[in-house]
Amino acid sequence: MAAGDTRSLIRGAIERLQDEVPALKQLKLVLKLELRARGGNVPIWRVELPGPTISRDPAVDARVDISVARSHFNELATEGRLRDWVDAYDRGHIRVSGDASVVKLLGNVIERQLARSRS
């Protein structure tokens, strides 16, 4: 897949999640996104919010690292809703690490949104 296609997939996924969780639109954060693929090739993307500004960069200034298999990412990016992303995280398909306070904040924002959507 070409870098431009990947960039548009990342942008679409972020915009869809921000639509579902409006609090994420206000977030100022740099993410490191690893898209694991077969053969050991692990493209790393730097995603800067708000924006998003997306580049193929090692993202040394990232506060949160997200690692996901390319096949899962493609599916989530094209059709995934918030609940699908949470399920993938719960099943270990998505790994999140980095600044513990930022990871906790993101988790709390997502949990609150899921609780509101159940009501």
Coordinates of C-alpha atoms in Angstrom, one line a residue:
M1 CA 0.0 0.0 0.0
A2 CA 1.4 3.4 -0.9
A3 CA 2.2 5.9 1.8
G4 CA -0.5 8.3 0.6
D5 CA -3.1 5.6 1.0
T6 CA -1.9 4.8 4.5
R7 CA -1.9 8.5 5.4
S8 CA -5.5 8.8 4.2
L9 CA -6.5 5.6 6.2
I10 CA -4.9 7.1 9.3
R11 CA -6.6 10.4 8.8
G12 CA -10.0 8.8 8.2
A13 CA -9.7 6.6 11.3
I14 CA -8.8 9.6 13.5
E15 CA -11.5 11.8 12.1
R16 CA -14.1 9.0 12.7
L17 CA -12.9 8.5 16.3
Q18 CA -13.0 12.3 16.9
D19 CA -16.6 12.4 15.6
E20 CA -17.6 9.7 18.0
V21 CA -15.5 11.2 20.9
P22 CA -15.7 15.0 20.6
A23 CA -13.3 15.5 23.5
L24 CA -10.5 14.0 21.4
K25 CA -10.8 17.0 19.0
Q26 CA -9.3 19.3 21.7
L27 CA -6.4 17.0 22.4
K28 CA -2.9 18.3 21.7
L29 CA -0.8 15.1 21.4
V30 CA 1.9 13.4 19.3
L31 CA 1.3 9.7 18.7
K32 CA 3.7 7.1 17.4
L33 CA 1.8 4.6 15.3
E34 CA 3.4 1.3 14.4
L35 CA 1.7 -0.8 11.7
R36 CA 3.2 -4.3 12.1
A37 CA 3.3 -6.3 9.0
R38 CA 4.6 -9.7 8.0
G39 CA 8.2 -9.9 7.1
G40 CA 9.5 -7.7 9.9
N41 CA 8.7 -4.4 8.2
V42 CA 7.2 -2.1 10.8
P43 CA 6.4 1.3 9.3
I44 CA 6.3 4.0 11.9
W45 CA 4.0 7.0 11.6
R46 CA 4.0 10.3 13.5
V47 CA 0.5 11.6 14.1
E48 CA 0.1 15.0 15.6
L49 CA -3.2 16.2 17.0
P50 CA -5.1 18.4 16.5
G51 CA -5.1 18.2 12.8
P52 CA -4.2 15.5 12.3
T53 CA -0.7 16.0 10.8
I54 CA 0.6 12.7 9.6
S55 CA 4.1 11.8 8.5
R56 CA 6.3 8.8 8.1
D57 CA 8.7 9.7 10.9
P58 CA 10.2 7.9 14.0
A59 CA 8.1 10.2 16.3
V60 CA 10.7 10.6 19.0
D61 CA 8.6 13.3 20.6
A62 CA 5.5 11.0 20.9
R63 CA 3.8 10.7 24.3
V64 CA 1.8 7.7 23.3
D65 CA 2.9 4.6 21.3
I66 CA 0.2 2.6 19.5
S67 CA 1.1 -0.7 17.8
V68 CA -1.3 -2.6 15.7
A69 CA -1.1 -5.3 13.0
R70 CA -1.5 -3.8 9.6
S71 CA -4.4 -6.2 8.7
H72 CA -6.3 -5.2 11.8
F73 CA -5.6 -1.5 11.3
N74 CA -6.9 -1.6 7.7
E75 CA -10.2 -3.1 8.8
L76 CA -10.6 -0.8 11.8
A77 CA -9.6 2.3 9.8
T78 CA -12.2 1.6 7.0
E79 CA -15.1 0.3 9.0
G80 CA -14.3 0.5 12.7
R81 CA -16.4 2.4 15.2
L82 CA -15.2 3.3 18.8
R83 CA -16.6 0.0 20.2
D84 CA -14.6 -2.0 17.5
W85 CA -11.3 -0.2 18.5
V86 CA -12.0 -0.9 22.2
D87 CA -12.7 -4.6 21.5
A88 CA -9.5 -4.9 19.5
Y89 CA -7.6 -3.3 22.4
D90 CA -9.3 -5.7 24.9
R91 CA -8.3 -8.7 22.8
G92 CA -4.7 -7.6 22.5
H93 CA -4.7 -6.6 18.8
I94 CA -3.8 -3.1 19.7
R95 CA -1.0 -2.2 22.2
V96 CA -0.8 1.2 23.8
S97 CA 2.1 2.4 25.9
G98 CA 3.9 5.6 26.7
D99 CA 3.2 8.4 29.2
A100 CA 1.1 6.6 31.8
S101 CA -0.9 9.8 32.7
V102 CA -1.8 10.4 29.1
V103 CA -2.7 6.8 28.4
K104 CA -4.9 6.9 31.6
L105 CA -6.5 10.1 30.4
L106 CA -7.3 8.7 27.0
G107 CA -8.8 5.6 28.6
N108 CA -11.0 7.7 30.9
V109 CA -12.3 9.8 28.0
I110 CA -13.1 6.7 26.0
E111 CA -14.8 5.0 28.9
R112 CA -17.0 8.0 29.6
Q113 CA -18.0 8.2 26.0
L114 CA -18.9 4.5 25.9
A115 CA -21.0 5.0 29.1
R116 CA -22.8 8.0 27.5
S117 CA -23.6 6.0 24.3
R118 CA -25.1 3.1 26.4
S119 CA -27.5 5.5 28.1

